[in-house]
CSV table of C-alpha atoms in Angstrom, one decimal:
chain,number,residue,atom,x,y,z
A,1,UNK,CA,104.4,73.1,-13.7
A,2,UNK,CA,103.7,76.9,-14.2
A,3,UNK,CA,103.4,75.8,-18.1
A,4,UNK,CA,101.0,73.2,-17.1
A,5,UNK,CA,98.7,75.6,-15.1
A,6,UNK,CA,98.5,78.0,-18.1
A,7,UNK,CA,97.4,75.2,-20.3
A,8,UNK,CA,94.5,74.0,-18.1
A,9,UNK,CA,93.6,77.9,-17.5
A,10,UNK,CA,93.3,78.3,-21.2
A,11,UNK,CA,91.0,75.1,-21.6
A,12,UNK,CA,88.7,76.9,-19.3
A,13,UNK,CA,88.5,79.8,-21.2
A,14,UNK,CA,88.0,78.3,-24.3
A,15,UNK,CA,84.3,77.3,-24.0
A,16,UNK,CA,82.3,77.0,-27.0
A,17,UNK,CA,79.1,78.3,-26.9
A,18,UNK,CA,75.8,78.7,-29.4
A,19,UNK,CA,75.9,81.6,-32.1
A,20,UNK,CA,74.3,84.7,-30.7
A,21,UNK,CA,70.7,84.8,-31.8
A,22,UNK,CA,70.6,80.8,-32.4
A,23,UNK,CA,69.1,78.9,-30.0
A,24,UNK,CA,68.9,75.2,-28.8
A,25,UNK,CA,65.4,74.1,-28.2
A,26,UNK,CA,66.2,71.7,-25.2
A,27,UNK,CA,64.1,68.4,-24.4
A,28,UNK,CA,61.9,70.3,-22.2
A,29,UNK,CA,60.3,72.7,-24.6
A,30,UNK,CA,60.4,70.0,-27.6
A,31,UNK,CA,56.9,68.8,-26.7
A,32,UNK,CA,55.5,72.4,-27.5
A,33,UNK,CA,57.2,72.5,-30.4
A,34,UNK,CA,56.2,69.4,-31.6
A,35,UNK,CA,52.4,70.3,-30.6
A,36,UNK,CA,53.0,73.2,-32.8
A,37,UNK,CA,54.2,71.3,-35.7
A,38,UNK,CA,51.9,68.4,-35.6
A,39,UNK,CA,48.6,70.3,-35.2
A,40,UNK,CA,49.9,72.9,-37.9
A,41,UNK,CA,50.4,70.0,-40.3
A,42,UNK,CA,47.2,68.5,-39.9
A,43,UNK,CA,45.6,71.7,-40.4
A,44,UNK,CA,47.3,72.2,-43.6
A,45,UNK,CA,46.2,68.7,-44.7
A,46,UNK,CA,42.7,69.5,-44.0
A,47,UNK,CA,42.6,71.9,-46.7
A,48,UNK,CA,44.6,70.0,-49.3
A,49,UNK,CA,47.9,71.7,-49.0
A,50,UNK,CA,50.9,69.8,-49.9
A,51,UNK,CA,54.6,70.3,-48.2
A,52,UNK,CA,57.5,71.2,-50.4
A,53,UNK,CA,61.0,71.3,-48.7
A,54,UNK,CA,63.4,73.5,-50.6
A,55,UNK,CA,67.1,74.1,-49.6
A,56,UNK,CA,68.3,76.4,-47.1
A,57,UNK,CA,70.8,77.8,-49.1
A,58,UNK,CA,70.3,79.5,-52.3
A,59,UNK,CA,71.9,81.9,-54.9
A,60,UNK,CA,72.4,85.5,-53.2
A,61,UNK,CA,70.6,86.8,-56.5
A,62,UNK,CA,67.6,84.8,-55.8
A,63,UNK,CA,66.7,87.0,-52.7
A,64,UNK,CA,68.4,90.6,-54.2
A,65,UNK,CA,65.7,90.0,-57.2
A,66,UNK,CA,62.7,88.7,-54.9
A,67,UNK,CA,62.8,91.0,-52.0
A,68,UNK,CA,64.6,94.2,-53.8
A,69,UNK,CA,68.4,95.1,-53.7
A,70,UNK,CA,67.6,98.1,-51.6
A,71,UNK,CA,65.4,96.7,-48.7
A,72,UNK,CA,67.1,96.4,-45.2
A,73,UNK,CA,67.1,92.7,-45.5
A,74,UNK,CA,69.2,92.4,-48.3
A,75,UNK,CA,71.5,95.4,-47.6
A,76,UNK,CA,72.0,94.4,-43.5
A,77,UNK,CA,70.4,91.2,-42.5
A,78,UNK,CA,71.4,88.3,-45.0
A,79,UNK,CA,74.1,85.8,-44.0
A,80,UNK,CA,75.6,85.7,-47.6
A,81,UNK,CA,78.8,84.4,-48.3
A,82,UNK,CA,81.0,83.3,-51.5
A,83,UNK,CA,81.3,79.4,-51.9
A,84,UNK,CA,85.0,78.6,-51.5
A,85,UNK,CA,85.0,75.8,-54.1
A,86,UNK,CA,83.8,77.9,-57.2
A,87,UNK,CA,83.4,81.0,-56.2
A,88,UNK,CA,79.1,81.2,-56.1
A,89,UNK,CA,77.5,84.0,-54.3
A,90,UNK,CA,75.2,82.2,-51.7
A,91,UNK,CA,72.6,83.2,-49.2
A,92,UNK,CA,71.4,81.4,-46.0
A,93,UNK,CA,67.3,82.0,-47.1
A,94,UNK,CA,66.2,84.9,-44.9
A,95,UNK,CA,62.4,84.1,-45.8
A,96,UNK,CA,60.4,81.0,-47.5
A,97,UNK,CA,58.8,82.4,-50.4
A,98,UNK,CA,61.3,82.9,-52.7
A,99,UNK,CA,62.7,79.4,-52.8
A,100,UNK,CA,59.1,77.9,-53.1
A,101,UNK,CA,58.6,80.2,-56.0
A,102,UNK,CA,61.8,79.4,-57.5
A,103,UNK,CA,61.1,75.9,-57.2
A,104,UNK,CA,57.5,76.0,-58.8
A,105,UNK,CA,59.0,77.8,-61.7
A,106,UNK,CA,62.2,75.5,-62.1
A,107,UNK,CA,60.1,72.3,-61.6
A,108,UNK,CA,57.0,73.7,-63.9
A,109,UNK,CA,54.8,72.8,-61.1
A,110,UNK,CA,51.8,74.9,-62.0
A,111,UNK,CA,51.9,73.1,-65.5
A,112,UNK,CA,48.9,70.8,-64.5
A,113,UNK,CA,46.8,73.6,-62.6
A,114,UNK,CA,47.4,75.6,-59.5
A,115,UNK,CA,49.1,74.2,-56.4
A,116,UNK,CA,48.3,74.7,-52.6
A,117,UNK,CA,52.0,74.1,-51.0
A,118,UNK,CA,53.4,74.8,-47.1
A,119,UNK,CA,57.0,74.7,-45.9
A,120,UNK,CA,58.4,75.1,-42.6
A,121,UNK,CA,61.8,75.6,-41.5
A,122,UNK,CA,64.8,77.5,-40.6
A,123,UNK,CA,65.3,80.9,-41.9
A,124,UNK,CA,68.5,83.4,-41.1
A,125,UNK,CA,68.5,87.4,-40.8
A,126,UNK,CA,71.4,89.1,-39.0
A,127,UNK,CA,69.6,91.6,-37.0
A,128,UNK,CA,69.7,92.2,-33.4
A,129,UNK,CA,68.2,89.4,-31.4
A,130,UNK,CA,65.0,90.2,-29.2
A,131,UNK,CA,62.1,88.5,-27.6
A,132,UNK,CA,60.6,86.4,-30.3
A,133,UNK,CA,63.2,87.4,-32.9
A,134,UNK,CA,66.3,85.6,-33.3
A,135,UNK,CA,69.1,84.9,-35.9
A,136,UNK,CA,68.1,81.4,-36.6
A,137,UNK,CA,64.3,81.4,-36.3
A,138,UNK,CA,61.9,78.9,-37.5
A,139,UNK,CA,59.0,79.7,-40.0
A,140,UNK,CA,55.8,77.9,-41.4
A,141,UNK,CA,54.4,79.5,-44.5
A,142,UNK,CA,51.8,78.7,-47.1
A,143,UNK,CA,52.0,79.6,-50.9
A,144,UNK,CA,49.1,79.0,-52.8
A,145,UNK,CA,50.1,79.6,-56.7
A,146,UNK,CA,48.0,80.0,-59.8
A,147,UNK,CA,44.8,81.1,-57.9
A,148,UNK,CA,43.0,84.4,-59.0
A,149,UNK,CA,39.9,85.1,-56.9
A,150,UNK,CA,39.2,86.5,-53.3
A,151,UNK,CA,38.1,83.2,-52.2
A,152,UNK,CA,41.9,81.6,-51.5
A,153,UNK,CA,43.0,84.7,-49.7
A,154,UNK,CA,39.9,84.1,-47.7
A,155,UNK,CA,40.7,80.2,-47.5
A,156,UNK,CA,44.3,81.0,-46.2
A,157,UNK,CA,43.1,83.4,-43.6
A,158,UNK,CA,40.4,80.8,-42.3
A,159,UNK,CA,42.8,78.5,-42.1
A,160,UNK,CA,45.3,80.3,-40.1
A,161,UNK,CA,42.1,81.2,-37.9
A,162,UNK,CA,41.4,77.5,-37.1
A,163,UNK,CA,45.4,77.0,-36.4
A,164,UNK,CA,44.9,79.6,-33.3
A,165,UNK,CA,41.8,77.9,-32.4
A,166,UNK,CA,43.4,74.5,-32.4
A,167,UNK,CA,46.4,75.6,-30.5
A,168,UNK,CA,43.9,77.2,-27.7
A,169,UNK,CA,45.4,80.8,-28.6
A,170,UNK,CA,43.1,83.6,-27.6
A,171,UNK,CA,43.6,87.5,-28.4
A,172,UNK,CA,45.0,87.1,-31.9
A,173,UNK,CA,43.4,89.8,-33.9
A,174,UNK,CA,43.1,90.1,-37.9
A,175,UNK,CA,44.1,93.4,-39.6
A,176,UNK,CA,43.0,93.6,-43.3
A,177,UNK,CA,44.1,95.8,-46.1
A,178,UNK,CA,44.5,96.1,-49.8
A,179,UNK,CA,47.4,97.6,-51.5
A,180,UNK,CA,46.1,97.7,-55.2
A,181,UNK,CA,48.3,97.3,-58.2
A,182,UNK,CA,51.3,98.9,-59.1
A,183,UNK,CA,49.8,101.8,-61.2
A,184,UNK,CA,47.6,102.5,-58.3
A,185,UNK,CA,50.9,102.6,-56.0
A,186,UNK,CA,52.3,104.8,-58.0
A,187,UNK,CA,49.6,107.3,-58.4
A,188,UNK,CA,49.3,107.2,-54.7
A,189,UNK,CA,52.8,107.4,-54.2
A,190,UNK,CA,53.4,110.5,-56.1
A,191,UNK,CA,50.8,112.2,-54.5
A,192,UNK,CA,52.0,111.0,-50.7
A,193,UNK,CA,55.6,112.5,-52.0
A,194,UNK,CA,53.9,115.9,-52.7
A,195,UNK,CA,52.1,115.7,-49.6
A,196,UNK,CA,55.0,114.8,-47.3
A,197,UNK,CA,57.3,117.4,-49.0
A,198,UNK,CA,54.8,120.1,-48.3
A,199,UNK,CA,55.0,119.5,-44.6
A,200,UNK,CA,58.9,118.8,-44.7
A,201,UNK,CA,59.4,120.7,-41.6
A,202,UNK,CA,57.6,117.8,-39.6
A,203,UNK,CA,59.7,115.0,-41.1
A,204,UNK,CA,62.2,113.5,-38.7
A,205,UNK,CA,65.4,112.3,-40.1
A,206,UNK,CA,64.4,108.8,-41.0
A,207,UNK,CA,61.4,109.9,-42.7
A,208,UNK,CA,63.4,112.5,-44.9
A,209,UNK,CA,65.9,109.6,-45.7
A,210,UNK,CA,62.9,107.3,-46.8
A,211,UNK,CA,60.7,110.4,-48.7
A,212,UNK,CA,62.2,109.0,-52.2
A,213,UNK,CA,63.2,105.5,-51.9
A,214,UNK,CA,60.2,104.1,-49.9
A,215,UNK,CA,57.7,106.6,-48.9
A,216,UNK,CA,55.0,104.1,-47.8
A,217,UNK,CA,57.5,103.1,-44.7
A,218,UNK,CA,57.2,106.6,-43.4
A,219,UNK,CA,53.3,105.8,-42.6
A,220,UNK,CA,54.5,103.2,-40.2
A,221,UNK,CA,56.6,105.5,-37.9
A,222,UNK,CA,56.3,105.2,-34.3
A,223,UNK,CA,57.4,108.8,-33.8
A,224,UNK,CA,54.4,110.2,-31.8
A,225,UNK,CA,55.3,114.2,-33.2
A,226,UNK,CA,54.8,112.9,-36.9
A,227,UNK,CA,51.1,110.8,-36.1
A,228,UNK,CA,48.8,114.1,-37.1
A,229,UNK,CA,50.8,114.1,-40.1
A,230,UNK,CA,50.5,110.7,-41.1
A,231,UNK,CA,46.9,110.6,-40.3
A,232,UNK,CA,46.4,113.3,-42.7
A,233,UNK,CA,48.3,111.8,-45.7
A,234,UNK,CA,46.5,110.4,-48.5
A,235,UNK,CA,44.9,107.0,-48.3
A,236,UNK,CA,46.1,104.2,-50.8
A,237,UNK,CA,42.4,102.9,-50.3
A,238,UNK,CA,41.2,105.7,-52.3
A,239,UNK,CA,43.3,105.0,-55.2
A,240,UNK,CA,42.0,101.8,-55.9
A,241,UNK,CA,40.4,101.0,-59.1
A,242,UNK,CA,37.3,99.0,-59.8
A,243,UNK,CA,39.0,95.3,-60.2
A,244,UNK,CA,41.2,96.0,-56.6
A,245,UNK,CA,38.1,97.1,-55.0
A,246,UNK,CA,36.0,94.2,-56.2
A,247,UNK,CA,38.8,91.6,-55.0
A,248,UNK,CA,39.0,93.5,-51.7
A,249,UNK,CA,35.2,93.4,-51.3
A,250,UNK,CA,35.1,89.7,-52.4
A,251,UNK,CA,37.6,88.6,-49.4
A,252,UNK,CA,35.4,90.7,-46.9
A,253,UNK,CA,32.4,89.2,-48.0
A,254,UNK,CA,33.7,85.6,-47.4
A,255,UNK,CA,35.0,86.6,-44.0
A,256,UNK,CA,32.0,88.4,-42.9
A,257,UNK,CA,30.0,85.5,-44.1
A,258,UNK,CA,31.9,82.9,-42.0
A,259,UNK,CA,31.8,85.3,-38.8
A,260,UNK,CA,35.5,86.1,-38.8
A,261,UNK,CA,36.4,89.3,-37.2
A,262,UNK,CA,38.5,91.9,-38.7
A,263,UNK,CA,39.8,95.3,-39.1
A,264,UNK,CA,40.4,97.4,-42.2
A,265,UNK,CA,44.0,98.9,-41.2
A,266,UNK,CA,44.7,101.5,-44.0
A,267,UNK,CA,48.2,101.8,-42.6
A,268,UNK,CA,49.0,97.9,-43.3
A,269,UNK,CA,51.7,98.0,-46.2
A,270,UNK,CA,54.3,95.5,-47.2
A,271,UNK,CA,57.7,96.8,-48.1
A,272,UNK,CA,58.3,94.4,-51.0
A,273,UNK,CA,57.4,95.5,-54.4
A,274,UNK,CA,56.0,92.0,-55.4
A,275,UNK,CA,52.8,92.3,-53.0
A,276,UNK,CA,49.6,93.5,-54.3
A,277,UNK,CA,46.3,93.6,-53.4
A,278,UNK,CA,45.0,91.8,-50.3
A,279,UNK,CA,47.6,92.0,-47.2
A,280,UNK,CA,46.8,90.5,-43.7
A,281,UNK,CA,48.3,90.5,-40.3
A,282,UNK,CA,47.5,88.7,-37.3
A,283,UNK,CA,48.5,90.5,-34.3
A,284,UNK,CA,48.9,89.8,-30.7
A,285,UNK,CA,49.4,92.2,-27.7
A,286,UNK,CA,51.0,89.7,-25.7
A,287,UNK,CA,54.2,90.0,-27.1
A,288,UNK,CA,55.2,93.4,-26.2
A,289,UNK,CA,56.3,95.4,-29.6
A,290,UNK,CA,56.9,92.4,-31.3
A,291,UNK,CA,53.2,91.8,-32.1
A,292,UNK,CA,52.7,90.3,-35.5
A,293,UNK,CA,52.6,86.4,-35.5
A,294,UNK,CA,51.5,86.0,-39.2
A,295,UNK,CA,51.6,87.9,-42.1
A,296,UNK,CA,50.6,87.5,-45.9
A,297,UNK,CA,49.2,89.2,-48.8
A,298,UNK,CA,49.0,88.3,-52.7
A,299,UNK,CA,52.4,88.4,-54.9
A,300,UNK,CA,51.0,88.2,-58.5
A,301,UNK,CA,53.9,89.7,-59.9
A,302,UNK,CA,56.7,87.4,-58.4
A,303,UNK,CA,56.3,84.1,-60.5
A,304,UNK,CA,57.1,86.1,-63.8
A,305,UNK,CA,60.0,87.8,-62.1
A,306,UNK,CA,61.4,84.7,-61.9
A,307,UNK,CA,61.0,83.8,-65.5
A,308,UNK,CA,57.6,82.0,-65.2
A,309,UNK,CA,54.6,82.8,-66.9
A,310,UNK,CA,52.3,85.5,-65.2
A,311,UNK,CA,51.0,83.4,-62.6
A,312,UNK,CA,48.8,84.8,-59.4
A,313,UNK,CA,50.1,83.8,-56.1
A,314,UNK,CA,49.3,84.3,-52.3
A,315,UNK,CA,50.7,83.0,-48.9
A,316,UNK,CA,51.7,84.0,-45.5
A,317,UNK,CA,54.3,83.0,-43.1
A,318,UNK,CA,54.3,82.8,-39.4
A,319,UNK,CA,57.1,82.9,-36.8
A,320,UNK,CA,57.2,79.5,-34.8
A,321,UNK,CA,59.1,81.1,-32.0
A,322,UNK,CA,56.6,83.5,-31.3
A,323,UNK,CA,53.8,81.4,-31.3
A,324,UNK,CA,55.5,78.7,-29.0
A,325,UNK,CA,55.9,82.1,-26.5
A,326,UNK,CA,52.5,82.3,-27.0
A,327,UNK,CA,51.6,78.7,-26.3
A,328,UNK,CA,53.7,78.9,-23.4
A,329,UNK,CA,51.6,81.8,-21.9
A,330,UNK,CA,48.1,80.2,-22.9
A,331,UNK,CA,48.6,77.0,-20.5
A,332,UNK,CA,51.2,75.5,-18.2
A,333,UNK,CA,51.7,72.2,-20.0
A,334,UNK,CA,51.7,69.0,-17.5
A,335,UNK,CA,55.2,67.2,-17.8
A,336,UNK,CA,54.4,65.1,-20.6
A,337,UNK,CA,54.9,61.4,-20.1
A,338,UNK,CA,58.1,60.1,-21.3
A,339,UNK,CA,56.8,56.6,-22.1
A,340,UNK,CA,54.0,54.3,-21.5
A,341,UNK,CA,55.7,51.8,-19.5
A,342,UNK,CA,58.9,51.6,-17.5
A,343,UNK,CA,61.0,48.4,-17.2
A,344,UNK,CA,62.5,47.6,-14.0
A,345,UNK,CA,64.9,44.9,-13.7
A,346,UNK,CA,67.7,43.0,-11.6
A,347,UNK,CA,70.1,40.6,-12.1
A,348,UNK,CA,71.7,39.2,-15.4
A,349,UNK,CA,69.0,37.2,-16.8
A,350,UNK,CA,66.4,39.5,-16.0
A,351,UNK,CA,68.3,42.0,-17.7
A,352,UNK,CA,68.5,40.1,-21.0
A,353,UNK,CA,64.8,39.2,-20.8
A,354,UNK,CA,64.0,42.8,-20.1
A,355,UNK,CA,65.0,43.7,-23.7
A,356,UNK,CA,63.1,40.9,-25.1
A,357,UNK,CA,59.9,42.0,-23.4
A,358,UNK,CA,60.6,45.9,-24.3
A,359,UNK,CA,60.7,45.1,-27.8
A,360,UNK,CA,57.5,43.0,-27.8
A,361,UNK,CA,55.8,46.0,-26.0
A,362,UNK,CA,56.9,48.5,-28.6
A,363,UNK,CA,55.8,46.1,-31.4
A,364,UNK,CA,52.4,46.7,-29.9
A,365,UNK,CA,52.7,50.6,-30.5
A,366,UNK,CA,53.5,51.7,-26.9
A,367,UNK,CA,56.4,53.6,-25.8
A,368,UNK,CA,59.3,52.1,-23.4
A,369,UNK,CA,61.9,53.2,-21.3
A,370,UNK,CA,64.3,50.5,-20.3
A,371,UNK,CA,66.2,51.0,-17.2
A,372,UNK,CA,70.1,51.2,-17.7
A,373,UNK,CA,71.4,50.8,-14.5
A,374,UNK,CA,74.9,51.4,-14.8
A,375,UNK,CA,74.3,55.0,-15.9
A,376,UNK,CA,70.9,55.6,-14.3
A,377,UNK,CA,71.5,55.8,-10.4
A,378,UNK,CA,72.3,52.2,-9.6
A,379,UNK,CA,69.8,49.4,-9.8
A,380,UNK,CA,68.1,48.9,-6.5
A,381,UNK,CA,64.4,48.2,-6.8
A,382,UNK,CA,63.8,51.5,-4.7
A,383,UNK,CA,65.9,53.5,-6.9
A,384,UNK,CA,64.5,52.1,-10.1
A,385,UNK,CA,60.9,52.7,-9.2
A,386,UNK,CA,61.6,56.4,-8.2
A,387,UNK,CA,62.6,56.6,-11.9
A,388,UNK,CA,59.8,54.8,-13.1
A,389,UNK,CA,57.5,57.1,-11.2
A,390,UNK,CA,59.3,60.1,-12.5
A,391,UNK,CA,59.1,58.8,-16.1
A,392,UNK,CA,55.3,59.5,-16.2
A,393,UNK,CA,54.7,55.7,-17.3
A,394,UNK,CA,51.4,54.4,-16.7
A,395,UNK,CA,52.9,51.0,-15.8
A,396,UNK,CA,56.2,49.7,-14.3
A,397,UNK,CA,56.9,46.0,-15.6
A,398,UNK,CA,59.2,44.6,-13.4
A,399,UNK,CA,61.6,41.3,-13.8
A,400,UNK,CA,63.9,40.0,-11.0
A,401,UNK,CA,65.1,36.5,-9.9
A,402,UNK,CA,61.9,35.3,-8.9
A,403,UNK,CA,59.7,36.2,-12.1
A,404,UNK,CA,62.5,34.8,-14.2
A,405,UNK,CA,62.4,31.7,-12.4
A,406,UNK,CA,58.7,31.2,-12.7
A,407,UNK,CA,58.5,32.9,-16.2
A,408,UNK,CA,56.3,35.8,-15.2
A,409,UNK,CA,56.5,39.5,-14.8
A,410,UNK,CA,55.0,41.9,-12.1
A,411,UNK,CA,53.0,44.8,-13.5
A,412,UNK,CA,52.2,47.6,-11.5
A,413,UNK,CA,49.9,50.3,-12.1
A,414,UNK,CA,51.6,53.8,-11.6
A,415,UNK,CA,48.8,56.3,-12.1
A,416,UNK,CA,45.9,54.8,-10.0
A,417,UNK,CA,44.2,57.5,-7.7
A,418,UNK,CA,45.0,55.3,-4.8
A,419,UNK,CA,48.6,55.2,-4.6
A,420,UNK,CA,48.8,51.6,-3.1
A,421,UNK,CA,48.0,50.6,-6.9
A,422,UNK,CA,47.4,47.1,-8.0
A,423,UNK,CA,50.3,45.1,-8.5
A,424,UNK,CA,49.7,42.0,-10.7
A,425,UNK,CA,51.7,39.0,-11.5
A,426,UNK,CA,51.1,38.2,-15.0
A,427,UNK,CA,52.7,35.4,-17.2
A,428,UNK,CA,55.7,36.5,-19.1
A,429,UNK,CA,54.1,35.6,-22.8
A,430,UNK,CA,50.8,37.8,-21.6
A,431,UNK,CA,52.3,40.7,-20.4
A,432,UNK,CA,51.8,42.7,-23.7
A,433,UNK,CA,48.3,41.9,-24.2
A,434,UNK,CA,47.7,42.7,-20.3
A,435,UNK,CA,49.4,46.2,-20.5
A,436,UNK,CA,47.6,47.0,-24.2
A,437,UNK,CA,44.5,46.2,-22.6
A,438,UNK,CA,44.7,48.3,-19.7
A,439,UNK,CA,46.0,51.2,-21.3
A,440,UNK,CA,43.1,51.2,-24.0
A,441,UNK,CA,40.7,50.0,-21.7
A,442,UNK,CA,41.2,52.6,-19.1
A,443,UNK,CA,41.1,56.2,-20.9
A,444,UNK,CA,41.8,58.4,-17.6
A,445,UNK,CA,45.4,57.0,-17.4
A,446,UNK,CA,46.1,60.5,-18.2
A,447,UNK,CA,47.5,59.5,-21.7
A,448,UNK,CA,45.9,61.1,-24.9
A,449,UNK,CA,45.4,57.9,-27.3
A,450,UNK,CA,43.4,59.9,-29.6
A,451,UNK,CA,44.6,62.3,-32.7
A,452,UNK,CA,48.3,62.8,-31.9
A,453,UNK,CA,48.3,60.3,-29.3
A,454,UNK,CA,49.7,56.7,-30.1
A,455,UNK,CA,48.7,54.4,-33.2
A,456,UNK,CA,47.9,50.9,-31.6
A,457,UNK,CA,49.1,48.7,-34.3
A,458,UNK,CA,47.0,45.6,-33.3
A,459,UNK,CA,43.6,47.5,-33.5
């Protein structure tokens, strides 16, 4: 007996939970995610972008090359492993751009001309989980590959702005900068290092460590004691040559002409080597420290780095978790209806006919929940009507022995203003037309049958 007890004790202990920093998206939150994804998808389509889906796992060296072997991402944050079958070094993708560029080069996608591409999916980084930042997170991103001028930079900024508008998000502001080209950055970097070395007594430990490996990151410091030093540092904008400046002014001109407000933030940089010229971020104050919801820029050097012909490119990535948090704050969504019609039935024959009717109603393009008595709180009409009400359905369709005997169904409107709403007896074969006419004819039934609502096949 003693043994048996310890067994059940152990069973209790061995509860399996999700991996830290990797979250379930539960049915209650799914509508927000779907709203985000559908909205983003339709915005991207309206600008002529096409979807590309690349694998979640890539060769480790893809990211080491693209992101740079000495960055935090590659050194500390990547989930890398050795494939036990053949010894390949593989990595769960920490971001989306590298895989897309690899696919573009591998399949020679820009052979016929520039491509506007978008992707969505899971990314993985082994960092400390915090609000809006997780170990498995979701990104939407665009990559416009093969476009040289400032017009495409402005276009993807306008595209992202349209997305915030369509999602009803406010208070997301645009910060813009140009980081020029490699030669300009090198000149600036030399002067920056000299400047920082001449004030070395003001540098904290982290800054000293970064002084030669990545001095631009020092300008990002949050240390209040170093703010004056940082503000007096040489500004990259002052080192830009004619071409870089012309490109930067070109982007600004289009944004200004379209009344898109932005601030130029000369300290906006990218830690990654392949970025050049335009960099931008959309920032929100509503997320605490994690303010950036979308970050982008030009990376004209990357395609060549992967063995392709020199090809200009610009893109952005956005974290869906953070945007869903903002959407949650922006509006309390009403409980979305689970279905249009809830099918209530009692008796064996009624149960069989209920299936027939449910299929017919679905054929007409409506959503139906069919009551399953055994597993759903019993089968009394009262219980079932409660469930019908909770489902948010516009109509309950009721089949019982009487209905079957007379080859009819009872249709009850669930969403009328006066709760003693109408209840009609409708011939069995006319139920579908009746319900469809009611739902389409009555645009106030709390259903959005416009874009993103239901597609009615018979219209």
